[in-house]
């Protein structure tokens, strides 16, 4: 049996169709937390200088190796949009923004440092 779409024989036989949907899950780069590990699920922290370097590297990688895509899905948080917007522009793809793609909301822990949470747990 000939290889289809670069799949090995076993995978080609298992697939009902050679047209397969691929999702590439990308995560934002490092965020600015003031040098402290923080819980920041829904907190809209910006990318740090290192996060911007990581974003630029990720965008360049996707431009070179991603291949065809139908669109970009992103959370509405700035740290995600700072990658999604230039990626969509570079790849000439539509950008679909969904608040439902945010990280988990951490309730009373939002924005707090892990050190404070750990100290509080030990004291409690």
PDB file of C-alpha atoms in Angstrom:
ATOM      1  CA  UNK A   1       0.000   0.000   0.000  1.00  0.00           C
ATOM      2  CA  UNK A   2       1.360   3.434  -0.859  1.00  0.00           C
ATOM      3  CA  UNK A   3       1.954   6.049   1.779  1.00  0.00           C
ATOM      4  CA  UNK A   4      -0.667   8.783   1.863  1.00  0.00           C
ATOM      5  CA  UNK A   5      -0.068  12.236   3.317  1.00  0.00           C
ATOM      6  CA  UNK A   6       3.238  11.027   4.789  1.00  0.00           C
ATOM      7  CA  UNK A   7       1.546   8.459   7.059  1.00  0.00           C
ATOM      8  CA  UNK A   8       3.011   4.994   7.601  1.00  0.00           C
ATOM      9  CA  UNK A   9       1.048   2.011   6.248  1.00  0.00           C
ATOM     10  CA  UNK A  10      -0.578   1.091   9.564  1.00  0.00           C
ATOM     11  CA  UNK A  11      -1.775   4.651  10.198  1.00  0.00           C
ATOM     12  CA  UNK A  12      -3.044   5.000   6.615  1.00  0.00           C
ATOM     13  CA  UNK A  13      -5.095   1.821   7.021  1.00  0.00           C
ATOM     14  CA  UNK A  14      -6.561   2.971  10.336  1.00  0.00           C
ATOM     15  CA  UNK A  15      -7.672   6.381   9.088  1.00  0.00           C
ATOM     16  CA  UNK A  16     -11.166   6.503   7.589  1.00  0.00           C
ATOM     17  CA  UNK A  17     -10.026   9.310   5.310  1.00  0.00           C
ATOM     18  CA  UNK A  18      -6.673  10.709   4.282  1.00  0.00           C
ATOM     19  CA  UNK A  19      -7.932  14.203   5.139  1.00  0.00           C
ATOM     20  CA  UNK A  20      -7.142  14.530   8.822  1.00  0.00           C
ATOM     21  CA  UNK A  21      -7.679  17.560  10.997  1.00  0.00           C
ATOM     22  CA  UNK A  22      -4.574  18.683  12.842  1.00  0.00           C
ATOM     23  CA  UNK A  23      -4.531  21.009  15.828  1.00  0.00           C
ATOM     24  CA  UNK A  24      -1.261  22.615  16.808  1.00  0.00           C
ATOM     25  CA  UNK A  25      -1.505  23.759  20.407  1.00  0.00           C
ATOM     26  CA  UNK A  26       0.769  26.689  21.127  1.00  0.00           C
ATOM     27  CA  UNK A  27       1.316  28.306  24.489  1.00  0.00           C
ATOM     28  CA  UNK A  28       2.207  31.916  25.146  1.00  0.00           C
ATOM     29  CA  UNK A  29       5.715  32.780  26.250  1.00  0.00           C
ATOM     30  CA  UNK A  30       6.889  33.788  29.696  1.00  0.00           C
ATOM     31  CA  UNK A  31       4.775  36.482  31.338  1.00  0.00           C
ATOM     32  CA  UNK A  32       5.803  39.435  33.495  1.00  0.00           C
ATOM     33  CA  UNK A  33       5.143  38.448  37.107  1.00  0.00           C
ATOM     34  CA  UNK A  34       7.528  40.809  38.875  1.00  0.00           C
ATOM     35  CA  UNK A  35      10.046  38.006  39.324  1.00  0.00           C
ATOM     36  CA  UNK A  36       7.675  35.970  41.509  1.00  0.00           C
ATOM     37  CA  UNK A  37       5.841  32.766  40.584  1.00  0.00           C
ATOM     38  CA  UNK A  38       2.173  33.730  40.495  1.00  0.00           C
ATOM     39  CA  UNK A  39      -1.191  32.154  39.888  1.00  0.00           C
ATOM     40  CA  UNK A  40      -2.548  34.083  36.909  1.00  0.00           C
ATOM     41  CA  UNK A  41      -5.237  32.048  35.107  1.00  0.00           C
ATOM     42  CA  UNK A  42      -7.543  34.892  33.973  1.00  0.00           C
ATOM     43  CA  UNK A  43      -5.255  37.710  35.104  1.00  0.00           C
ATOM     44  CA  UNK A  44      -4.168  39.517  31.959  1.00  0.00           C
ATOM     45  CA  UNK A  45      -0.405  39.706  32.485  1.00  0.00           C
ATOM     46  CA  UNK A  46       1.797  40.926  29.621  1.00  0.00           C
ATOM     47  CA  UNK A  47       4.643  38.971  28.091  1.00  0.00           C
ATOM     48  CA  UNK A  48       8.059  39.569  29.642  1.00  0.00           C
ATOM     49  CA  UNK A  49      11.071  40.488  27.495  1.00  0.00           C
ATOM     50  CA  UNK A  50      11.908  36.771  27.383  1.00  0.00           C
ATOM     51  CA  UNK A  51       8.272  36.019  26.494  1.00  0.00           C
ATOM     52  CA  UNK A  52       8.536  38.383  23.496  1.00  0.00           C
ATOM     53  CA  UNK A  53      11.691  36.581  22.317  1.00  0.00           C
ATOM     54  CA  UNK A  54       9.883  33.260  22.702  1.00  0.00           C
ATOM     55  CA  UNK A  55       6.881  34.629  20.773  1.00  0.00           C
ATOM     56  CA  UNK A  56       9.052  35.830  17.895  1.00  0.00           C
ATOM     57  CA  UNK A  57      10.817  32.467  17.769  1.00  0.00           C
ATOM     58  CA  UNK A  58       7.499  30.582  17.784  1.00  0.00           C
ATOM     59  CA  UNK A  59       6.050  32.760  15.010  1.00  0.00           C
ATOM     60  CA  UNK A  60       9.152  32.233  12.861  1.00  0.00           C
ATOM     61  CA  UNK A  61       9.032  28.477  13.504  1.00  0.00           C
ATOM     62  CA  UNK A  62       5.350  28.295  12.506  1.00  0.00           C
ATOM     63  CA  UNK A  63       5.999  30.383   9.402  1.00  0.00           C
ATOM     64  CA  UNK A  64       8.694  27.944   8.313  1.00  0.00           C
ATOM     65  CA  UNK A  65       7.260  24.574   9.367  1.00  0.00           C
ATOM     66  CA  UNK A  66       3.511  24.781  10.007  1.00  0.00           C
ATOM     67  CA  UNK A  67       2.387  24.197   6.438  1.00  0.00           C
ATOM     68  CA  UNK A  68      -1.202  24.902   5.516  1.00  0.00           C
ATOM     69  CA  UNK A  69      -3.702  25.992   8.126  1.00  0.00           C
ATOM     70  CA  UNK A  70      -7.275  27.259   8.086  1.00  0.00           C
ATOM     71  CA  UNK A  71      -7.074  29.756  10.906  1.00  0.00           C
ATOM     72  CA  UNK A  72      -5.784  30.734  14.312  1.00  0.00           C
ATOM     73  CA  UNK A  73      -7.829  30.297  17.509  1.00  0.00           C
ATOM     74  CA  UNK A  74      -6.845  32.307  20.572  1.00  0.00           C
ATOM     75  CA  UNK A  75      -7.904  33.349  24.019  1.00  0.00           C
ATOM     76  CA  UNK A  76      -8.633  37.055  24.362  1.00  0.00           C
ATOM     77  CA  UNK A  77      -5.889  37.554  26.955  1.00  0.00           C
ATOM     78  CA  UNK A  78      -3.101  39.884  25.824  1.00  0.00           C
ATOM     79  CA  UNK A  79      -0.338  37.298  26.376  1.00  0.00           C
ATOM     80  CA  UNK A  80      -2.069  35.049  23.856  1.00  0.00           C
ATOM     81  CA  UNK A  81      -3.086  37.776  21.427  1.00  0.00           C
ATOM     82  CA  UNK A  82       0.505  39.056  21.309  1.00  0.00           C
ATOM     83  CA  UNK A  83       1.352  35.797  19.551  1.00  0.00           C
ATOM     84  CA  UNK A  84      -1.931  35.095  17.746  1.00  0.00           C
ATOM     85  CA  UNK A  85      -2.227  38.459  15.965  1.00  0.00           C
ATOM     86  CA  UNK A  86       1.238  38.540  14.375  1.00  0.00           C
ATOM     87  CA  UNK A  87       1.038  34.804  13.625  1.00  0.00           C
ATOM     88  CA  UNK A  88      -2.284  35.228  11.817  1.00  0.00           C
ATOM     89  CA  UNK A  89      -0.871  38.203   9.927  1.00  0.00           C
ATOM     90  CA  UNK A  90       2.371  36.417   8.987  1.00  0.00           C
ATOM     91  CA  UNK A  91       0.494  33.316   7.783  1.00  0.00           C
ATOM     92  CA  UNK A  92      -2.316  35.381   6.233  1.00  0.00           C
ATOM     93  CA  UNK A  93      -4.951  33.483   8.225  1.00  0.00           C
ATOM     94  CA  UNK A  94      -8.163  34.557   9.930  1.00  0.00           C
ATOM     95  CA  UNK A  95      -7.922  35.020  13.692  1.00  0.00           C
ATOM     96  CA  UNK A  96     -10.795  33.749  15.842  1.00  0.00           C
ATOM     97  CA  UNK A  97     -10.759  35.054  19.413  1.00  0.00           C
ATOM     98  CA  UNK A  98     -12.655  33.163  22.109  1.00  0.00           C
ATOM     99  CA  UNK A  99     -12.661  34.109  25.815  1.00  0.00           C
ATOM    100  CA  UNK A 100     -13.612  30.467  26.497  1.00  0.00           C
ATOM    101  CA  UNK A 101     -10.016  29.508  25.626  1.00  0.00           C
ATOM    102  CA  UNK A 102      -8.626  31.318  28.657  1.00  0.00           C
ATOM    103  CA  UNK A 103      -6.716  29.381  31.257  1.00  0.00           C
ATOM    104  CA  UNK A 104      -8.659  28.160  34.264  1.00  0.00           C
ATOM    105  CA  UNK A 105      -9.948  30.889  36.589  1.00  0.00           C
ATOM    106  CA  UNK A 106      -8.227  30.421  39.939  1.00  0.00           C
ATOM    107  CA  UNK A 107     -10.728  32.282  42.117  1.00  0.00           C
ATOM    108  CA  UNK A 108      -9.233  33.741  45.307  1.00  0.00           C
ATOM    109  CA  UNK A 109      -5.785  32.555  44.196  1.00  0.00           C
ATOM    110  CA  UNK A 110      -5.773  34.820  41.104  1.00  0.00           C
ATOM    111  CA  UNK A 111      -2.714  37.081  41.070  1.00  0.00           C
ATOM    112  CA  UNK A 112      -1.313  35.700  44.317  1.00  0.00           C
ATOM    113  CA  UNK A 113       2.207  34.346  44.649  1.00  0.00           C
ATOM    114  CA  UNK A 114       2.833  30.671  45.215  1.00  0.00           C
ATOM    115  CA  UNK A 115       5.025  31.600  48.200  1.00  0.00           C
ATOM    116  CA  UNK A 116       2.108  33.407  49.890  1.00  0.00           C
ATOM    117  CA  UNK A 117      -0.260  30.545  49.154  1.00  0.00           C
ATOM    118  CA  UNK A 118       2.215  27.997  50.533  1.00  0.00           C
ATOM    119  CA  UNK A 119       2.859  30.065  53.683  1.00  0.00           C
ATOM    120  CA  UNK A 120      -0.874  30.480  54.204  1.00  0.00           C
ATOM    121  CA  UNK A 121      -1.417  26.718  53.824  1.00  0.00           C
ATOM    122  CA  UNK A 122       1.300  25.913  56.357  1.00  0.00           C
ATOM    123  CA  UNK A 123      -0.107  28.407  58.851  1.00  0.00           C
ATOM    124  CA  UNK A 124      -3.677  27.121  58.392  1.00  0.00           C
TER     125      UNK A 124
END
